[in-house]
Amino acid sequence: MATSGLWVRPVEGIGEVGAGDDVARLVVAALTAADGGGDPAAGLEDGDVVVVASKIVSKAEGRLVRADDREQAITDETVRVVATREHAGGVTRIVENRLGLVMAAAGVDASNVPPGTVLLLPEDPDASARRIRAGLAQATGRSVGVVVADTAGRAWRQGVTDIAIGAAGVVVLDDLRGSADLEGRPLTATVVAVADELAAATELVRGKSDGVPVAVVRGADAWVTAEDGPGARAIVRPAEDDMFRTGSAEAYDDGYDAGYDEGVEAGRSEGFTSGYEQGYNDAESQVESAL
């Protein structure tokens, strides 16, 4: 699929978000105010995609927690360490978090929050996206897609970009395998991460410190669906397909350890092994005789 053009509009006026706030209502109120305070549906059209920064979703869901030690908070959210690197500023940990996402610091955010607290990612970003979508539909009558976005680094590339960690009503992966290129050759590996691309596009108008956590994409209706769909969890690569489960230094260490163990095992003579087993059996017999 393709589009003839995209229009990305920042949604200003959201303001500070607190626990218990309704994100959908905040979005509608901001759009309504921007369009003159009339029709609440004026700021949205069927087929629009509303991209929401995960930070305000987390705040609304009460994911701001006390944490005097941010490193411990990262450890608590980690299910698998991928790589660690020491540098002048400390240690960076790339880990898999509870959502299956591989991110720096498990997605634990200490920026723009009160001292002594950290902000965790939404507990279920796909469920968050579904709730926001339902709220927007109820308030406006519009059928839109919703993406919950967060910032992540990328292997092999400098810098960060926004990715989709939650989605509802959006084709998250556009599978082009089986179609043909311009020369008629079949595509065998092309699967476009549509939800990630939408998230990244809106970050250009939302910014990191501009206080604009929401944007609306118009022109992406080809990827908006009637059903909520599988969500952004479908983008996470399964472990069996992951060629980069560990960092390079960690992979080297694992390989070294495995090779060392195999070498030690191979270096043991047959006599050593049989003697060890005989000694073990003799000791067991002595213990049984003493009982």
PDB file of C-alpha atoms in Angstrom:
ATOM      1  CA  MET A   1       0.000   0.000   0.000  1.00  0.00           C
ATOM      2  CA  ALA A   2       1.018   3.615  -0.443  1.00  0.00           C
ATOM      3  CA  THR A   3      -0.429   7.072   0.085  1.00  0.00           C
ATOM      4  CA  SER A   4      -0.545  10.171  -2.074  1.00  0.00           C
ATOM      5  CA  GLY A   5       0.580  12.295   0.851  1.00  0.00           C
ATOM      6  CA  LEU A   6       0.613  12.691   4.622  1.00  0.00           C
ATOM      7  CA  TRP A   7      -0.267  15.665   6.797  1.00  0.00           C
ATOM      8  CA  VAL A   8       1.018  15.610  10.369  1.00  0.00           C
ATOM      9  CA  ARG A   9      -0.566  18.017  12.838  1.00  0.00           C
ATOM     10  CA  PRO A  10       0.701  18.589  16.393  1.00  0.00           C
ATOM     11  CA  VAL A  11      -2.016  18.681  19.040  1.00  0.00           C
ATOM     12  CA  GLU A  12      -1.161  21.551  21.371  1.00  0.00           C
ATOM     13  CA  GLY A  13      -2.755  22.452  24.673  1.00  0.00           C
ATOM     14  CA  ILE A  14      -2.797  19.008  26.298  1.00  0.00           C
ATOM     15  CA  GLY A  15      -1.148  20.365  29.448  1.00  0.00           C
ATOM     16  CA  GLU A  16       0.239  18.375  32.361  1.00  0.00           C
ATOM     17  CA  VAL A  17      -1.258  14.894  32.713  1.00  0.00           C
ATOM     18  CA  GLY A  18      -1.866  13.223  36.060  1.00  0.00           C
ATOM     19  CA  ALA A  19      -2.963   9.834  37.336  1.00  0.00           C
ATOM     20  CA  GLY A  20      -6.574   9.103  36.443  1.00  0.00           C
ATOM     21  CA  ASP A  21      -6.786  11.526  33.519  1.00  0.00           C
ATOM     22  CA  ASP A  22      -8.642  10.351  30.418  1.00  0.00           C
ATOM     23  CA  VAL A  23      -6.170  10.715  27.539  1.00  0.00           C
ATOM     24  CA  ALA A  24      -8.885  10.516  24.870  1.00  0.00           C
ATOM     25  CA  ARG A  25     -10.842  13.344  26.513  1.00  0.00           C
ATOM     26  CA  LEU A  26      -7.698  15.462  26.775  1.00  0.00           C
ATOM     27  CA  VAL A  27      -7.008  14.981  23.071  1.00  0.00           C
ATOM     28  CA  VAL A  28     -10.573  15.830  22.078  1.00  0.00           C
ATOM     29  CA  ALA A  29     -10.598  18.910  24.312  1.00  0.00           C
ATOM     30  CA  ALA A  30      -7.332  20.179  22.821  1.00  0.00           C
ATOM     31  CA  LEU A  31      -8.497  19.602  19.245  1.00  0.00           C
ATOM     32  CA  THR A  32     -11.857  21.225  19.938  1.00  0.00           C
ATOM     33  CA  ALA A  33     -10.221  24.301  21.455  1.00  0.00           C
ATOM     34  CA  ALA A  34      -7.840  24.588  18.509  1.00  0.00           C
ATOM     35  CA  ASP A  35     -10.747  24.494  16.087  1.00  0.00           C
ATOM     36  CA  GLY A  36     -12.723  27.245  17.822  1.00  0.00           C
ATOM     37  CA  GLY A  37     -14.410  25.321  20.599  1.00  0.00           C
ATOM     38  CA  GLY A  38     -17.315  24.020  18.510  1.00  0.00           C
ATOM     39  CA  ASP A  39     -17.821  20.515  17.198  1.00  0.00           C
ATOM     40  CA  PRO A  40     -15.686  18.002  19.158  1.00  0.00           C
ATOM     41  CA  ALA A  41     -15.324  15.952  15.970  1.00  0.00           C
ATOM     42  CA  ALA A  42     -13.953  18.855  13.946  1.00  0.00           C
ATOM     43  CA  GLY A  43     -10.317  18.013  14.603  1.00  0.00           C
ATOM     44  CA  LEU A  44     -10.562  14.412  13.443  1.00  0.00           C
ATOM     45  CA  GLU A  45     -11.638  12.622  10.294  1.00  0.00           C
ATOM     46  CA  ASP A  46     -12.309   8.960   9.659  1.00  0.00           C
ATOM     47  CA  GLY A  47      -9.010   7.318   8.779  1.00  0.00           C
ATOM     48  CA  ASP A  48      -6.806   9.647  10.836  1.00  0.00           C
ATOM     49  CA  VAL A  49      -4.128   8.154  13.080  1.00  0.00           C
ATOM     50  CA  VAL A  50      -3.642   9.674  16.523  1.00  0.00           C
ATOM     51  CA  VAL A  51      -0.111   9.139  17.846  1.00  0.00           C
ATOM     52  CA  VAL A  52       0.297   9.562  21.609  1.00  0.00           C
ATOM     53  CA  ALA A  53       3.594   9.723  23.503  1.00  0.00           C
ATOM     54  CA  SER A  54       3.827   6.866  25.974  1.00  0.00           C
ATOM     55  CA  LYS A  55       4.849   9.315  28.708  1.00  0.00           C
ATOM     56  CA  ILE A  56       1.383  10.845  29.081  1.00  0.00           C
ATOM     57  CA  VAL A  57      -0.233   7.417  28.862  1.00  0.00           C
ATOM     58  CA  SER A  58       1.999   6.225  31.685  1.00  0.00           C
ATOM     59  CA  LYS A  59       1.236   9.298  33.779  1.00  0.00           C
ATOM     60  CA  ALA A  60      -2.510   8.884  33.249  1.00  0.00           C
ATOM     61  CA  GLU A  61      -2.262   5.229  34.248  1.00  0.00           C
ATOM     62  CA  GLY A  62      -0.368   6.003  37.455  1.00  0.00           C
ATOM     63  CA  ARG A  63       2.953   4.553  36.372  1.00  0.00           C
ATOM     64  CA  LEU A  64       4.945   7.252  38.162  1.00  0.00           C
ATOM     65  CA  VAL A  65       6.622   5.431  41.038  1.00  0.00           C
ATOM     66  CA  ARG A  66       8.990   6.260  43.889  1.00  0.00           C
ATOM     67  CA  ALA A  67      12.512   5.153  43.072  1.00  0.00           C
ATOM     68  CA  ASP A  68      15.466   6.663  44.893  1.00  0.00           C
ATOM     69  CA  ASP A  69      17.634   4.261  42.887  1.00  0.00           C
ATOM     70  CA  ARG A  70      16.863   4.386  39.158  1.00  0.00           C
ATOM     71  CA  GLU A  71      19.223   1.477  38.518  1.00  0.00           C
ATOM     72  CA  GLN A  72      17.156  -0.739  40.789  1.00  0.00           C
ATOM     73  CA  ALA A  73      13.999   0.318  38.956  1.00  0.00           C
ATOM     74  CA  ILE A  74      15.651  -0.731  35.696  1.00  0.00           C
ATOM     75  CA  THR A  75      16.618  -4.073  37.222  1.00  0.00           C
ATOM     76  CA  ASP A  76      13.044  -4.616  38.405  1.00  0.00           C
ATOM     77  CA  GLU A  77      11.701  -4.076  34.867  1.00  0.00           C
ATOM     78  CA  THR A  78      14.331  -6.286  33.215  1.00  0.00           C
ATOM     79  CA  VAL A  79      13.687  -9.864  32.137  1.00  0.00           C
ATOM     80  CA  ARG A  80      16.872 -10.337  30.083  1.00  0.00           C
ATOM     81  CA  VAL A  81      20.119  -8.393  29.803  1.00  0.00           C
ATOM     82  CA  VAL A  82      21.217  -7.997  26.189  1.00  0.00           C
ATOM     83  CA  ALA A  83      24.319  -5.823  26.589  1.00  0.00           C
ATOM     84  CA  THR A  84      26.007  -3.489  29.052  1.00  0.00           C
ATOM     85  CA  ARG A  85      28.596  -0.833  28.347  1.00  0.00           C
ATOM     86  CA  GLU A  86      30.603   1.289  30.748  1.00  0.00           C
ATOM     87  CA  HIS A  87      31.294   4.887  29.758  1.00  0.00           C
ATOM     88  CA  ALA A  88      32.235   8.217  31.314  1.00  0.00           C
ATOM     89  CA  GLY A  89      28.639   8.841  32.403  1.00  0.00           C
ATOM     90  CA  GLY A  90      28.176   5.438  34.038  1.00  0.00           C
ATOM     91  CA  VAL A  91      26.790   2.197  32.633  1.00  0.00           C
ATOM     92  CA  THR A  92      24.240   1.784  29.847  1.00  0.00           C
ATOM     93  CA  ARG A  93      22.151  -1.363  29.966  1.00  0.00           C
ATOM     94  CA  ILE A  94      20.330  -2.649  26.899  1.00  0.00           C
ATOM     95  CA  VAL A  95      17.714  -5.072  28.163  1.00  0.00           C
ATOM     96  CA  GLU A  96      14.506  -6.837  27.297  1.00  0.00           C
ATOM     97  CA  ASN A  97      11.715  -5.502  29.482  1.00  0.00           C
ATOM     98  CA  ARG A  98       8.440  -7.020  30.601  1.00  0.00           C
ATOM     99  CA  LEU A  99       6.782  -6.013  27.315  1.00  0.00           C
ATOM    100  CA  GLY A 100       9.323  -7.924  25.237  1.00  0.00           C
ATOM    101  CA  LEU A 101      10.874  -4.660  24.031  1.00  0.00           C
ATOM    102  CA  VAL A 102      14.661  -4.414  23.817  1.00  0.00           C
ATOM    103  CA  MET A 103      15.532  -0.900  24.992  1.00  0.00           C
ATOM    104  CA  ALA A 104      18.079   1.100  26.912  1.00  0.00           C
ATOM    105  CA  ALA A 105      17.244   1.183  30.625  1.00  0.00           C
ATOM    106  CA  ALA A 106      14.141  -0.998  30.089  1.00  0.00           C
ATOM    107  CA  GLY A 107      12.234   2.124  29.070  1.00  0.00           C
ATOM    108  CA  VAL A 108      12.457   3.543  32.610  1.00  0.00           C
ATOM    109  CA  ASP A 109      12.281   7.344  32.276  1.00  0.00           C
ATOM    110  CA  ALA A 110      13.675   9.809  34.789  1.00  0.00           C
ATOM    111  CA  SER A 111      13.266  12.950  32.683  1.00  0.00           C
ATOM    112  CA  ASN A 112      10.587  15.567  33.359  1.00  0.00           C
ATOM    113  CA  VAL A 113       9.419  13.814  36.528  1.00  0.00           C
ATOM    114  CA  PRO A 114       9.737  14.884  40.195  1.00  0.00           C
ATOM    115  CA  PRO A 115      13.020  14.054  41.962  1.00  0.00           C
ATOM    116  CA  GLY A 116      13.037  10.624  43.552  1.00  0.00           C
ATOM    117  CA  THR A 117      10.570   9.200  41.029  1.00  0.00           C
ATOM    118  CA  VAL A 118      10.739   7.407  37.692  1.00  0.00           C
ATOM    119  CA  LEU A 119       8.142   6.754  35.039  1.00  0.00           C
ATOM    120  CA  LEU A 120       7.558   3.211  33.855  1.00  0.00           C
ATOM    121  CA  LEU A 121       6.111   2.303  30.476  1.00  0.00           C
ATOM    122  CA  PRO A 122       2.386   1.505  30.327  1.00  0.00           C
ATOM    123  CA  GLU A 123       1.669  -1.937  31.707  1.00  0.00           C
ATOM    124  CA  ASP A 124      -0.051  -2.970  28.442  1.00  0.00           C
ATOM    125  CA  PRO A 125       0.423  -0.345  25.700  1.00  0.00           C
ATOM    126  CA  ASP A 126      -1.814  -2.179  23.231  1.00  0.00           C
ATOM    127  CA  ALA A 127      -4.656  -2.172  25.757  1.00  0.00           C
ATOM    128  CA  SER A 128      -3.952   1.531  26.356  1.00  0.00           C
ATOM    129  CA  ALA A 129      -4.234   2.209  22.626  1.00  0.00           C
ATOM    130  CA  ARG A 130      -7.529   0.338  22.465  1.00  0.00           C
ATOM    131  CA  ARG A 131      -8.971   2.356  25.345  1.00  0.00           C
ATOM    132  CA  ILE A 132      -7.893   5.652  23.789  1.00  0.00           C
ATOM    133  CA  ARG A 133      -9.335   4.616  20.429  1.00  0.00           C
ATOM    134  CA  ALA A 134     -12.658   3.665  21.995  1.00  0.00           C
ATOM    135  CA  GLY A 135     -12.748   6.961  23.897  1.00  0.00           C
ATOM    136  CA  LEU A 136     -12.079   8.981  20.753  1.00  0.00           C
ATOM    137  CA  ALA A 137     -14.781   7.095  18.865  1.00  0.00           C
ATOM    138  CA  GLN A 138     -17.297   7.682  21.648  1.00  0.00           C
ATOM    139  CA  ALA A 139     -16.519  11.389  21.903  1.00  0.00           C
ATOM    140  CA  THR A 140     -16.283  12.189  18.190  1.00  0.00           C
ATOM    141  CA  GLY A 141     -17.964   9.408  16.259  1.00  0.00           C
ATOM    142  CA  ARG A 142     -14.805   9.086  14.166  1.00  0.00           C
ATOM    143  CA  SER A 143     -13.082   5.829  13.265  1.00  0.00           C
ATOM    144  CA  VAL A 144      -9.373   6.466  13.774  1.00  0.00           C
ATOM    145  CA  GLY A 145      -6.246   4.498  14.475  1.00  0.00           C
ATOM    146  CA  VAL A 146      -4.151   5.012  17.605  1.00  0.00           C
ATOM    147  CA  VAL A 147      -0.431   4.492  18.126  1.00  0.00           C
ATOM    148  CA  VAL A 148       1.343   4.755  21.485  1.00  0.00           C
ATOM    149  CA  ALA A 149       4.931   5.836  20.772  1.00  0.00           C
ATOM    150  CA  ASP A 150       8.156   5.695  22.727  1.00  0.00           C
ATOM    151  CA  THR A 151      11.763   6.563  21.945  1.00  0.00           C
ATOM    152  CA  ALA A 152      14.353   3.878  21.208  1.00  0.00           C
ATOM    153  CA  GLY A 153      17.821   3.541  19.804  1.00  0.00           C
ATOM    154  CA  ARG A 154      18.618   1.259  16.870  1.00  0.00           C
ATOM    155  CA  ALA A 155      21.363  -1.262  16.261  1.00  0.00           C
ATOM    156  CA  TRP A 156      23.890  -0.091  13.655  1.00  0.00           C
ATOM    157  CA  ARG A 157      22.518   3.486  13.645  1.00  0.00           C
ATOM    158  CA  GLN A 158      23.344   6.602  15.624  1.00  0.00           C
ATOM    159  CA  GLY A 159      20.583   8.581  17.310  1.00  0.00           C
ATOM    160  CA  VAL A 160      17.123   7.704  18.514  1.00  0.00           C
ATOM    161  CA  THR A 161      13.700   7.635  16.929  1.00  0.00           C
ATOM    162  CA  ASP A 162      10.148   6.950  18.054  1.00  0.00           C
ATOM    163  CA  ILE A 163       8.661   3.491  17.645  1.00  0.00           C
ATOM    164  CA  ALA A 164       5.198   2.062  18.231  1.00  0.00           C
ATOM    165  CA  ILE A 165       4.899   0.184  21.519  1.00  0.00           C
ATOM    166  CA  GLY A 166       1.089   0.116  21.393  1.00  0.00           C
ATOM    167  CA  ALA A 167      -1.412   0.248  18.554  1.00  0.00           C
ATOM    168  CA  ALA A 168      -5.118  -0.174  17.823  1.00  0.00           C
ATOM    169  CA  GLY A 169      -6.952   0.078  14.526  1.00  0.00           C
ATOM    170  CA  VAL A 170      -3.700   0.298  12.551  1.00  0.00           C
ATOM    171  CA  VAL A 171      -1.950  -2.136  10.222  1.00  0.00           C
ATOM    172  CA  VAL A 172       1.269  -2.413  12.207  1.00  0.00           C
ATOM    173  CA  LEU A 173       3.086  -4.562   9.640  1.00  0.00           C
ATOM    174  CA  ASP A 174       2.398  -4.259   5.900  1.00  0.00           C
ATOM    175  CA  ASP A 175       3.504  -7.603   4.476  1.00  0.00           C
ATOM    176  CA  LEU A 176       4.553  -7.133   0.859  1.00  0.00           C
ATOM    177  CA  ARG A 177       5.988 -10.601   0.422  1.00  0.00           C
ATOM    178  CA  GLY A 178       4.553 -12.271  -2.649  1.00  0.00           C
ATOM    179  CA  SER A 179       3.956  -9.012  -4.514  1.00  0.00           C
ATOM    180  CA  ALA A 180       6.265  -7.874  -7.300  1.00  0.00           C
ATOM    181  CA  ASP A 181       8.726  -5.011  -7.618  1.00  0.00           C
ATOM    182  CA  LEU A 182       8.817  -2.626 -10.609  1.00  0.00           C
ATOM    183  CA  GLU A 183      10.785  -5.184 -12.615  1.00  0.00           C
ATOM    184  CA  GLY A 184       8.290  -7.923 -11.898  1.00  0.00           C
ATOM    185  CA  ARG A 185      10.552  -9.770  -9.473  1.00  0.00           C
ATOM    186  CA  PRO A 186       8.760 -11.238  -6.432  1.00  0.00           C
ATOM    187  CA  LEU A 187       9.391  -9.627  -3.066  1.00  0.00           C
ATOM    188  CA  THR A 188      10.447 -12.293  -0.578  1.00  0.00           C
ATOM    189  CA  ALA A 189      11.410 -10.429   2.584  1.00  0.00           C
ATOM    190  CA  THR A 190       9.775  -6.979   2.591  1.00  0.00           C
ATOM    191  CA  VAL A 191       7.543  -6.336   5.594  1.00  0.00           C
ATOM    192  CA  VAL A 192       7.044  -2.614   6.285  1.00  0.00           C
ATOM    193  CA  ALA A 193       6.783  -1.535   9.934  1.00  0.00           C
ATOM    194  CA  VAL A 194       3.964   0.957   9.300  1.00  0.00           C
ATOM    195  CA  ALA A 195       3.205   1.715  12.950  1.00  0.00           C
ATOM    196  CA  ASP A 196       6.863   2.498  13.649  1.00  0.00           C
ATOM    197  CA  GLU A 197       7.016   4.805  10.636  1.00  0.00           C
ATOM    198  CA  LEU A 198       3.914   6.677  11.761  1.00  0.00           C
ATOM    199  CA  ALA A 199       5.374   7.082  15.254  1.00  0.00           C
ATOM    200  CA  ALA A 200       8.665   8.385  13.877  1.00  0.00           C
ATOM    201  CA  ALA A 201       6.985  10.838  11.509  1.00  0.00           C
ATOM    202  CA  THR A 202       4.986  12.475  14.276  1.00  0.00           C
ATOM    203  CA  GLU A 203       8.002  12.855  16.563  1.00  0.00           C
ATOM    204  CA  LEU A 204       9.219  15.549  14.151  1.00  0.00           C
ATOM    205  CA  VAL A 205       6.293  17.765  15.196  1.00  0.00           C
ATOM    206  CA  ARG A 206       5.984  16.580  18.798  1.00  0.00           C
ATOM    207  CA  GLY A 207       9.627  17.016  19.798  1.00  0.00           C
ATOM    208  CA  LYS A 208      11.274  15.866  23.007  1.00  0.00           C
ATOM    209  CA  SER A 209      10.891  18.987  25.118  1.00  0.00           C
ATOM    210  CA  ASP A 210       8.149  21.025  23.461  1.00  0.00           C
ATOM    211  CA  GLY A 211       5.277  19.818  25.627  1.00  0.00           C
ATOM    212  CA  VAL A 212       3.378  18.449  22.611  1.00  0.00           C
ATOM    213  CA  PRO A 213       2.767  14.752  23.318  1.00  0.00           C
ATOM    214  CA  VAL A 214       0.121  14.073  20.637  1.00  0.00           C
ATOM    215  CA  ALA A 215      -0.060  14.403  16.870  1.00  0.00           C
ATOM    216  CA  VAL A 216      -2.610  13.513  14.206  1.00  0.00           C
ATOM    217  CA  VAL A 217      -1.622  11.931  10.901  1.00  0.00           C
ATOM    218  CA  ARG A 218      -3.963  12.449   7.962  1.00  0.00           C
ATOM    219  CA  GLY A 219      -3.622  10.545   4.713  1.00  0.00           C
ATOM    220  CA  ALA A 220      -2.741   7.178   6.268  1.00  0.00           C
ATOM    221  CA  ASP A 221      -6.296   5.843   6.050  1.00  0.00           C
ATOM    222  CA  ALA A 222      -5.132   2.930   3.869  1.00  0.00           C
ATOM    223  CA  TRP A 223      -3.596   1.474   7.033  1.00  0.00           C
ATOM    224  CA  VAL A 224      -6.507   2.203   9.397  1.00  0.00           C
ATOM    225  CA  THR A 225      -8.703  -0.804  10.127  1.00  0.00           C
ATOM    226  CA  ALA A 226     -12.176  -1.344  11.511  1.00  0.00           C
ATOM    227  CA  GLU A 227     -10.898  -3.865  14.050  1.00  0.00           C
ATOM    228  CA  ASP A 228      -8.350  -3.050  16.743  1.00  0.00           C
ATOM    229  CA  GLY A 229      -5.979  -5.647  15.296  1.00  0.00           C
ATOM    230  CA  PRO A 230      -3.054  -7.477  16.911  1.00  0.00           C
ATOM    231  CA  GLY A 231      -1.380  -4.362  18.300  1.00  0.00           C
ATOM    232  CA  ALA A 232       2.263  -3.358  18.333  1.00  0.00           C
ATOM    233  CA  ARG A 233       3.244  -6.542  20.154  1.00  0.00           C
ATOM    234  CA  ALA A 234       3.172  -8.161  16.709  1.00  0.00           C
ATOM    235  CA  ILE A 235       6.243  -6.100  15.740  1.00  0.00           C
ATOM    236  CA  VAL A 236       8.450  -7.677  18.411  1.00  0.00           C
ATOM    237  CA  ARG A 237      10.727 -10.211  16.731  1.00  0.00           C
ATOM    238  CA  PRO A 238      10.321 -13.766  18.112  1.00  0.00           C
ATOM    239  CA  ALA A 239      13.347 -15.143  19.948  1.00  0.00           C
ATOM    240  CA  GLU A 240      13.862 -17.914  17.396  1.00  0.00           C
ATOM    241  CA  ASP A 241      14.243 -15.315  14.626  1.00  0.00           C
ATOM    242  CA  ASP A 242      16.475 -12.959  16.597  1.00  0.00           C
ATOM    243  CA  MET A 243      20.021 -13.056  15.205  1.00  0.00           C
ATOM    244  CA  PHE A 244      21.239 -10.539  17.776  1.00  0.00           C
ATOM    245  CA  ARG A 245      20.090 -11.857  21.141  1.00  0.00           C
ATOM    246  CA  THR A 246      23.198 -10.524  22.869  1.00  0.00           C
ATOM    247  CA  GLY A 247      25.686  -7.709  22.406  1.00  0.00           C
ATOM    248  CA  SER A 248      28.991  -8.383  20.668  1.00  0.00           C
ATOM    249  CA  ALA A 249      31.074  -8.399  23.862  1.00  0.00           C
ATOM    250  CA  GLU A 250      28.560 -10.631  25.623  1.00  0.00           C
ATOM    251  CA  ALA A 251      28.441 -13.037  22.662  1.00  0.00           C
ATOM    252  CA  TYR A 252      32.256 -13.210  22.711  1.00  0.00           C
ATOM    253  CA  ASP A 253      32.280 -14.004  26.428  1.00  0.00           C
ATOM    254  CA  ASP A 254      29.599 -16.668  26.017  1.00  0.00           C
ATOM    255  CA  GLY A 255      31.524 -18.250  23.160  1.00  0.00           C
ATOM    256  CA  TYR A 256      34.761 -18.172  25.126  1.00  0.00           C
ATOM    257  CA  ASP A 257      33.146 -19.805  28.146  1.00  0.00           C
ATOM    258  CA  ALA A 258      31.510 -22.494  26.010  1.00  0.00           C
ATOM    259  CA  GLY A 259      34.757 -23.184  24.170  1.00  0.00           C
ATOM    260  CA  TYR A 260      36.696 -23.384  27.434  1.00  0.00           C
ATOM    261  CA  ASP A 261      34.218 -25.858  28.920  1.00  0.00           C
ATOM    262  CA  GLU A 262      34.305 -28.005  25.770  1.00  0.00           C
ATOM    263  CA  GLY A 263      38.098 -27.903  25.760  1.00  0.00           C
ATOM    264  CA  VAL A 264      38.318 -28.999  29.384  1.00  0.00           C
ATOM    265  CA  GLU A 265      35.844 -31.795  28.757  1.00  0.00           C
ATOM    266  CA  ALA A 266      37.673 -32.949  25.626  1.00  0.00           C
ATOM    267  CA  GLY A 267      41.024 -32.803  27.446  1.00  0.00           C
ATOM    268  CA  ARG A 268      39.995 -35.253  30.095  1.00  0.00           C
ATOM    269  CA  SER A 269      41.436 -38.672  29.429  1.00  0.00           C
ATOM    270  CA  GLU A 270      39.339 -41.793  29.425  1.00  0.00           C
ATOM    271  CA  GLY A 271      41.247 -43.015  32.449  1.00  0.00           C
ATOM    272  CA  PHE A 272      40.583 -39.790  34.341  1.00  0.00           C
ATOM    273  CA  THR A 273      36.858 -40.021  33.652  1.00  0.00           C
ATOM    274  CA  SER A 274      36.568 -43.692  34.600  1.00  0.00           C
ATOM    275  CA  GLY A 275      38.687 -43.116  37.715  1.00  0.00           C
ATOM    276  CA  TYR A 276      36.462 -40.224  38.785  1.00  0.00           C
ATOM    277  CA  GLU A 277      33.330 -42.303  38.294  1.00  0.00           C
ATOM    278  CA  GLN A 278      34.845 -45.264  40.186  1.00  0.00           C
ATOM    279  CA  GLY A 279      35.841 -43.029  43.083  1.00  0.00           C
ATOM    280  CA  TYR A 280      32.345 -41.558  43.240  1.00  0.00           C
ATOM    281  CA  ASN A 281      30.762 -45.032  43.251  1.00  0.00           C
ATOM    282  CA  ASP A 282      33.155 -46.259  45.956  1.00  0.00           C
ATOM    283  CA  ALA A 283      32.290 -43.311  48.164  1.00  0.00           C
ATOM    284  CA  GLU A 284      28.578 -43.973  47.754  1.00  0.00           C
ATOM    285  CA  SER A 285      29.109 -47.620  48.718  1.00  0.00           C
ATOM    286  CA  GLN A 286      30.961 -46.597  51.885  1.00  0.00           C
ATOM    287  CA  VAL A 287      28.156 -44.274  52.881  1.00  0.00           C
ATOM    288  CA  GLU A 288      25.564 -47.015  52.388  1.00  0.00           C
ATOM    289  CA  SER A 289      27.658 -49.464  54.439  1.00  0.00           C
ATOM    290  CA  ALA A 290      27.842 -46.971  57.301  1.00  0.00           C
ATOM    291  CA  LEU A 291      24.062 -46.614  57.496  1.00  0.00           C
TER     292      LEU A 291
END
